[in-house]
Coordinates of C-alpha atoms in Angstrom, one line a residue:
M751 CA 117.8 95.9 64.3
L752 CA 114.6 95.8 62.1
S753 CA 114.5 98.5 59.5
E754 CA 110.8 99.3 60.5
L755 CA 112.0 100.6 63.9
A756 CA 114.8 102.7 62.4
P757 CA 112.9 106.0 63.0
L758 CA 112.6 105.2 66.7
Y759 CA 116.2 104.3 67.0
E760 CA 117.4 107.5 65.3
T761 CA 115.3 109.5 67.6
M762 CA 116.5 107.9 70.8
A763 CA 120.1 106.8 70.1
D764 CA 121.9 110.1 69.6
P765 CA 123.3 111.2 73.1
G766 CA 123.4 114.8 71.8
Q767 CA 119.6 114.7 71.2
I768 CA 118.7 112.9 74.5
E769 CA 116.3 115.7 75.4
E770 CA 114.2 115.0 72.4
W771 CA 112.4 112.0 74.0
R772 CA 110.8 111.4 77.3
A773 CA 110.0 107.7 77.7
C774 CA 109.7 104.5 75.7
V775 CA 107.7 101.4 76.8
L776 CA 108.1 98.0 75.2
G777 CA 105.9 95.0 76.0
R778 CA 105.5 91.4 75.1
A779 CA 103.5 88.4 76.2
T780 CA 106.1 86.1 77.8
T781 CA 106.6 83.5 80.5
G782 CA 109.6 82.4 82.5
D783 CA 112.4 84.7 83.5
R784 CA 112.2 87.1 80.5
W785 CA 110.9 90.7 80.9
R786 CA 107.3 91.3 79.8
K787 CA 107.6 95.1 80.1
L788 CA 110.6 97.4 79.6
V789 CA 110.5 101.1 80.4
L790 CA 113.3 103.3 79.1
S791 CA 113.6 107.0 80.1
P792 CA 116.4 109.7 80.2
V793 CA 117.1 110.9 83.7
T794 CA 119.2 113.7 85.2
L795 CA 121.8 112.6 87.7
R796 CA 124.3 114.7 89.6
G797 CA 127.0 113.7 87.0
G798 CA 124.8 114.5 84.0
T799 CA 122.1 112.8 81.9
A800 CA 121.8 109.0 81.7
V801 CA 119.2 106.5 80.7
R802 CA 117.2 104.4 83.2
L803 CA 115.9 100.9 82.3
V804 CA 113.2 99.3 84.4
R805 CA 112.4 95.7 83.5
T806 CA 109.2 94.0 84.8
I807 CA 109.9 90.2 85.2
D808 CA 106.9 88.3 86.5
R809 CA 105.8 90.5 89.4
R810 CA 109.1 92.1 90.3
E811 CA 111.0 95.0 88.8
E812 CA 114.7 95.3 88.1
A813 CA 116.2 98.7 87.4
E814 CA 119.5 99.7 85.7
T815 CA 121.0 103.1 84.9
L816 CA 123.1 103.4 81.8
A817 CA 125.7 106.0 80.8
L818 CA 125.1 107.8 77.6
S819 CA 128.3 106.5 76.1
D820 CA 126.9 103.0 76.4
W821 CA 123.4 103.8 75.4
P822 CA 123.4 103.5 71.5
A823 CA 124.8 100.0 71.5
R824 CA 122.4 98.9 74.3
L825 CA 119.4 100.4 72.5
E826 CA 120.3 98.5 69.3
Q827 CA 120.4 95.3 71.3
I828 CA 117.0 96.0 72.9
L829 CA 115.4 96.7 69.6
D830 CA 116.8 93.4 68.3
E831 CA 114.9 91.5 71.0
P832 CA 111.5 89.9 70.4
F833 CA 108.7 92.1 71.6
D834 CA 105.1 92.9 70.4
R835 CA 104.5 96.6 71.0
I836 CA 106.3 99.9 71.6
H837 CA 105.2 103.4 72.6
L838 CA 107.7 106.2 72.4
Q839 CA 107.0 109.7 73.7
T840 CA 109.0 112.6 72.2
R841 CA 108.7 116.4 72.3
T842 CA 107.2 116.5 68.8
R843 CA 105.1 113.3 68.5
D844 CA 104.2 110.0 70.1
W845 CA 105.1 106.8 68.2
H846 CA 102.9 103.7 68.5
G847 CA 104.1 100.4 67.1
R848 CA 102.7 96.8 67.1
R849 CA 103.8 93.6 65.5
T850 CA 101.3 91.8 63.4
K851 CA 100.7 88.1 63.4
R852 CA 103.0 87.8 60.3
G853 CA 105.8 89.6 62.2
K854 CA 105.5 92.9 60.3
W855 CA 105.7 96.1 62.3
L856 CA 103.0 98.8 61.9
L857 CA 104.1 102.3 63.1
T858 CA 101.8 105.3 63.6
N859 CA 102.4 108.6 65.2
A860 CA 100.2 111.3 66.8
R861 CA 100.5 114.6 68.6
P862 CA 102.9 114.6 71.6
S863 CA 101.4 113.8 74.9
A864 CA 104.2 115.4 76.9
P865 CA 105.6 118.2 74.6
D866 CA 106.9 120.5 77.4
S867 CA 107.8 118.1 80.1
A868 CA 111.4 118.1 81.4
I869 CA 113.7 115.1 81.9
A870 CA 113.0 113.5 85.2
A871 CA 115.4 114.1 88.0
H872 CA 116.4 110.7 89.2
D873 CA 118.7 111.9 92.1
R874 CA 115.8 113.5 94.0
E875 CA 116.9 114.4 97.5
R876 CA 114.7 112.6 100.0
R877 CA 113.1 114.7 102.7
Y878 CA 113.2 112.8 105.9
P879 CA 111.5 113.8 109.2
L880 CA 114.9 113.1 110.9
P881 CA 117.4 114.8 108.6
P882 CA 120.3 112.4 108.0
E883 CA 122.9 115.2 108.0
H884 CA 121.9 116.4 111.5
P885 CA 124.5 115.5 114.1
A886 CA 121.9 114.4 116.7
V887 CA 120.3 112.1 114.1
R888 CA 123.6 110.6 113.2
R889 CA 124.3 110.0 116.9
L890 CA 120.9 108.2 117.3
F891 CA 121.3 106.0 114.3
S892 CA 124.9 105.2 115.2
A893 CA 123.9 104.3 118.8
T894 CA 121.2 102.0 117.6
G895 CA 123.5 100.3 115.0
L896 CA 121.9 101.6 111.8
L897 CA 124.8 103.8 110.8
T898 CA 128.5 103.1 110.5
A899 CA 131.1 105.3 112.3
E900 CA 131.4 107.2 109.0
G901 CA 127.7 108.0 109.0
R902 CA 126.6 105.6 106.2
V903 CA 123.6 103.3 106.5
R904 CA 124.7 99.7 107.1
G905 CA 123.8 97.5 104.3
R906 CA 121.6 95.1 106.2
A907 CA 120.1 98.0 108.2
A908 CA 118.8 99.9 105.2
G909 CA 115.3 98.6 105.5
K910 CA 115.1 99.3 109.2
Y911 CA 116.5 102.8 108.6
R912 CA 113.7 103.6 106.1
Q913 CA 111.2 102.0 108.3
V914 CA 112.1 104.3 111.2
Q915 CA 112.0 107.4 109.1
H916 CA 108.6 106.3 107.6
Y917 CA 107.3 105.6 111.1
V918 CA 108.1 109.1 112.3
N919 CA 106.6 110.5 109.1
L920 CA 103.3 108.6 109.8
L921 CA 103.1 109.9 113.4
Q922 CA 103.9 113.5 112.4
P923 CA 100.2 114.4 111.6
L924 CA 99.0 113.3 115.1
P925 CA 97.5 116.3 116.9
V926 CA 99.2 115.3 120.2
W927 CA 102.4 117.2 119.1
E928 CA 100.6 120.5 118.8
R929 CA 98.6 119.8 122.0
A930 CA 101.7 119.2 124.0
R931 CA 103.2 122.4 122.6
E932 CA 100.1 124.5 123.4
L933 CA 99.9 123.1 127.0
G934 CA 103.6 123.8 127.4
R935 CA 104.4 120.3 128.8
P936 CA 106.2 117.2 127.6
L937 CA 104.5 114.7 125.3
R938 CA 103.8 111.5 127.3
V939 CA 104.5 108.4 125.2
V940 CA 104.2 104.7 126.1
D941 CA 105.7 102.1 123.8
A942 CA 104.2 98.7 124.5
G943 CA 106.6 96.0 123.5
C944 CA 109.4 98.4 122.7
G945 CA 112.0 95.8 121.8
K946 CA 115.2 97.6 120.8
A947 CA 113.2 100.9 120.8
Y948 CA 114.4 102.0 117.3
M949 CA 111.0 103.7 116.8
S950 CA 110.4 105.3 120.1
L951 CA 113.9 106.7 120.5
A952 CA 113.4 108.3 117.1
L953 CA 110.2 109.9 118.4
V954 CA 112.2 111.4 121.3
L955 CA 114.6 112.9 118.9
Y956 CA 111.9 114.1 116.5
G957 CA 110.2 115.9 119.4
E958 CA 113.5 117.5 120.4
L959 CA 114.0 118.8 116.8
Q960 CA 110.4 120.2 116.9
G961 CA 110.8 121.8 120.3
V962 CA 108.6 119.3 122.1
S963 CA 110.0 117.3 125.0
V964 CA 109.0 113.6 125.0
D965 CA 108.6 111.6 128.2
L966 CA 109.0 108.0 127.0
V967 CA 108.2 104.8 128.8
G968 CA 109.2 101.7 127.0
L969 CA 107.9 98.3 128.1
D970 CA 109.1 94.9 127.2
R971 CA 109.0 91.4 128.8
E972 CA 112.7 90.7 128.1
A973 CA 114.8 92.2 130.9
S974 CA 118.1 91.8 128.8
I975 CA 116.6 93.9 126.0
V976 CA 115.5 96.5 128.4
E977 CA 119.0 96.8 129.8
Q978 CA 120.4 97.3 126.3
V979 CA 118.0 100.0 125.5
R980 CA 118.6 101.8 128.8
A981 CA 122.3 101.9 128.0
I982 CA 121.6 103.4 124.6
A983 CA 119.3 106.0 126.0
A984 CA 121.9 106.9 128.6
E985 CA 124.6 107.2 125.9
L986 CA 122.4 109.6 123.9
G987 CA 121.6 111.6 127.0
Y988 CA 117.8 111.0 126.7
E989 CA 117.1 111.6 130.4
A990 CA 113.3 111.8 130.1
T991 CA 113.0 108.1 129.2
R992 CA 112.6 105.0 131.2
F993 CA 112.3 101.3 130.3
E994 CA 110.7 98.6 132.3
A995 CA 110.7 94.9 132.1
T996 CA 107.0 94.3 132.4
T997 CA 103.8 93.7 130.5
I998 CA 101.6 96.4 129.2
G999 CA 98.7 95.1 131.4
A1000 CA 100.8 95.3 134.6
F1001 CA 101.9 98.8 133.7
A1002 CA 98.4 100.1 133.0
A1003 CA 97.2 98.7 136.3
Q1004 CA 99.7 100.9 138.2
P1005 CA 97.9 103.8 139.8
D1006 CA 100.4 106.4 138.7
S1007 CA 100.9 105.2 135.1
G1008 CA 98.4 107.5 133.3
P1009 CA 97.1 109.3 131.5
V1010 CA 99.3 109.4 128.4
D1011 CA 99.2 111.3 125.2
L1012 CA 100.3 108.5 122.8
L1013 CA 100.5 104.8 123.1
V1014 CA 102.3 102.8 120.4
S1015 CA 102.7 99.1 119.9
L1016 CA 104.5 97.7 116.9
H1017 CA 104.2 94.0 115.9
A1018 CA 103.0 92.8 119.2
C1019 CA 102.0 89.2 118.5
D1020 CA 98.4 88.0 118.4
T1021 CA 96.4 89.2 121.4
A1022 CA 99.3 91.3 122.8
T1023 CA 98.1 94.0 120.3
D1024 CA 94.7 93.8 122.0
E1025 CA 96.3 94.2 125.4
A1026 CA 98.1 97.3 124.1
L1027 CA 94.8 98.7 122.6
A1028 CA 93.0 98.1 125.9
A1029 CA 95.8 99.6 127.9
G1030 CA 95.7 102.7 125.7
V1031 CA 92.0 103.1 126.4
A1032 CA 92.6 102.5 130.1
L1033 CA 95.4 105.1 130.1
D1034 CA 93.1 107.6 128.4
A1035 CA 95.6 107.9 125.5
Q1036 CA 94.8 110.7 123.1
A1037 CA 96.2 108.7 120.2
I1038 CA 96.8 105.0 119.8
V1039 CA 99.0 103.6 117.0
L1040 CA 99.2 99.8 116.4
A1041 CA 101.0 97.7 113.9
P1042 CA 99.5 94.2 114.5
C1043 CA 101.2 90.9 114.0
C1044 CA 100.3 87.2 113.9
Q1045 CA 96.5 87.2 114.4
H1046 CA 96.2 83.6 115.5
E1047 CA 93.2 83.9 118.0
L1048 CA 90.4 84.5 115.5
A1049 CA 91.9 82.1 112.9
R1050 CA 91.1 79.3 115.4
Q1051 CA 87.6 80.7 116.0
L1052 CA 86.4 81.5 112.5
S1053 CA 83.3 79.7 111.5
D1054 CA 82.3 79.1 107.9
A1055 CA 80.5 82.4 107.2
E1056 CA 77.9 82.1 104.5
G1057 CA 79.5 82.0 101.0
W1058 CA 83.1 82.0 102.4
S1059 CA 83.8 78.3 102.4
P1060 CA 86.2 78.7 99.3
V1061 CA 88.3 80.8 101.6
T1062 CA 88.0 79.1 105.0
R1063 CA 88.7 75.6 103.8
H1064 CA 92.3 76.6 102.8
S1065 CA 94.5 77.2 105.9
L1066 CA 96.5 80.0 104.2
L1067 CA 93.4 81.9 103.1
R1068 CA 91.8 81.3 106.4
R1069 CA 94.7 83.0 108.2
R1070 CA 94.5 85.9 105.9
A1071 CA 90.8 86.3 106.4
A1072 CA 91.4 86.1 110.1
E1073 CA 93.9 89.0 109.8
L1074 CA 91.3 91.2 108.0
V1075 CA 88.6 90.3 110.5
T1076 CA 90.8 90.9 113.5
D1077 CA 92.0 94.3 112.5
G1078 CA 88.6 95.3 111.2
L1079 CA 87.2 94.5 114.6
R1080 CA 90.0 96.5 116.3
A1081 CA 89.4 99.5 114.2
S1082 CA 85.6 99.4 114.8
A1083 CA 86.2 98.9 118.5
L1084 CA 88.3 102.0 118.7
E1085 CA 85.6 104.0 116.8
A1086 CA 83.0 102.7 119.3
L1087 CA 85.3 103.9 122.1
G1088 CA 85.4 107.5 120.9
Y1089 CA 88.4 107.4 118.5
R1090 CA 88.7 108.2 114.8
A1091 CA 90.5 105.1 113.4
E1092 CA 92.1 104.4 110.1
A1093 CA 94.0 101.5 108.6
I1094 CA 97.0 102.5 106.6
E1095 CA 100.1 100.9 105.1
F1096 CA 103.1 101.0 107.5
V1097 CA 105.8 99.3 105.5
A1098 CA 105.8 98.6 101.8
A1099 CA 104.4 95.1 101.1
E1100 CA 107.6 94.0 99.4
H1101 CA 109.5 94.4 102.7
T1102 CA 107.1 92.5 105.0
A1103 CA 103.6 91.1 104.8
K1104 CA 103.0 92.6 108.3
N1105 CA 102.5 96.1 106.8
L1106 CA 99.3 97.3 108.4
M1107 CA 99.0 100.2 110.8
I1108 CA 96.0 101.2 112.8
R1109 CA 96.2 104.9 113.7
A1110 CA 93.5 106.2 116.0
V1111 CA 93.0 109.7 117.5
R1112 CA 90.4 110.5 120.2
R1113 CA 87.6 112.7 119.1
Q1114 CA 87.7 116.1 120.9
R1115 CA 83.9 116.1 121.0
R1116 CA 82.0 112.9 121.6
D1117 CA 80.0 111.6 118.6
E1118 CA 77.4 109.2 120.1
A1119 CA 75.9 108.4 116.7
A1120 CA 79.3 107.4 115.2
E1121 CA 80.0 105.3 118.3
R1122 CA 76.7 103.4 118.0
R1123 CA 77.3 102.9 114.3
A1124 CA 80.8 101.5 114.9
L1125 CA 79.5 99.2 117.7
A1126 CA 76.8 97.9 115.4
E1127 CA 79.4 97.2 112.7
Y1128 CA 81.6 95.5 115.2
R1129 CA 78.8 93.2 116.3
A1130 CA 77.7 92.4 112.8
L1131 CA 81.2 91.4 111.7
A1132 CA 81.8 89.3 114.9
S1133 CA 78.4 87.6 114.4
L1134 CA 79.0 86.9 110.7
W1135 CA 82.2 85.0 111.6
G1136 CA 81.1 83.6 114.9
V1137 CA 84.1 85.1 116.9
T1138 CA 84.5 86.6 120.3
P1139 CA 87.8 88.5 120.5
S1140 CA 89.8 88.8 123.7
L1141 CA 89.7 92.5 123.2
E1142 CA 86.2 92.6 124.7
R1143 CA 87.4 90.9 127.9
L1144 CA 90.5 93.0 128.1
L1145 CA 88.5 96.2 127.9
G1146 CA 86.4 95.1 130.8
G1147 CA 84.0 97.8 132.0
R1148 CA 85.1 100.1 129.2
W1149 CA 83.7 97.9 126.5
P1150 CA 80.4 99.4 125.4
G1151 CA 79.1 96.1 124.0

């Protein structure tokens, strides 16, 4: 280890003095598979204090937690590696170091930026809308195959488990829950393209835990999948659910199918999302939640909008532009139809590229000015790109354009 960095090593290495420092960041200009940034920080675990290392390699991060008994030797190894800059925060001062072109280290120190902060608690208990320890929650996730018989999340199902919890969390703020509670009646939910119904069955249980009954209708084209979900719902005792092997358009056309409080559609491919949106409007849904997928239709229609040829001449960029245009038009269409619409992140981008959610709630009072403005924005965007979405046709007489 270089002698110039000895003051930093002495501050950080002693396990008995671990509370004297808060974080240390090392950086270097590098290529290949070496880290370019390394963040070291003491953390509190259930078993005591440890040190967490987070390496940034290219665009990904790798994390490691190190026991205090192994920390001094590892720190010495780290400080022996080639790097260009270092910043150490302690209770009494901040150290800044940089390596000159001649390889000499220049160290300076200043007043502490975090003198009174406590060591971070790494084992923070996650707060889920469906508490993992609740027996009914365990039954649900076991029945849908996300938990083992012992109540542990299956390795390959970890992502889906987090996705379900996050989905419920994103739907918690919708006013339809309180509205159903105030009216003293069940919340009517339609899941267009329900698949294995992980998400919508979770909504049924969430409602039960909140004292709100959920009448769920799940729709899917695949009869075999519908039969599987029916069996799971029966096993769980979810009597106020039904699943039909049909399309959302056929269901919405039934005279006794609406109105509904909430229509959801997750990853319905291409114009199937538009069919779900149109059905939600036809069913007078108070809220519509869409997670679009595979926006092929407009990718075929996109003309070379002025100044956009560097994008449209590349097929990959053209598809991405089509995704933005498609979902922008959908959000504006919902606004023009009397909803407040927002585009939010559904799933973290590192898990899937299909991570957009459109969450729309019907305005309690009509805002004609907002509707006209949204319609004008819709027309301007469609005209710029020379597209005519199927959504207009699917909405039929309800389309204000």
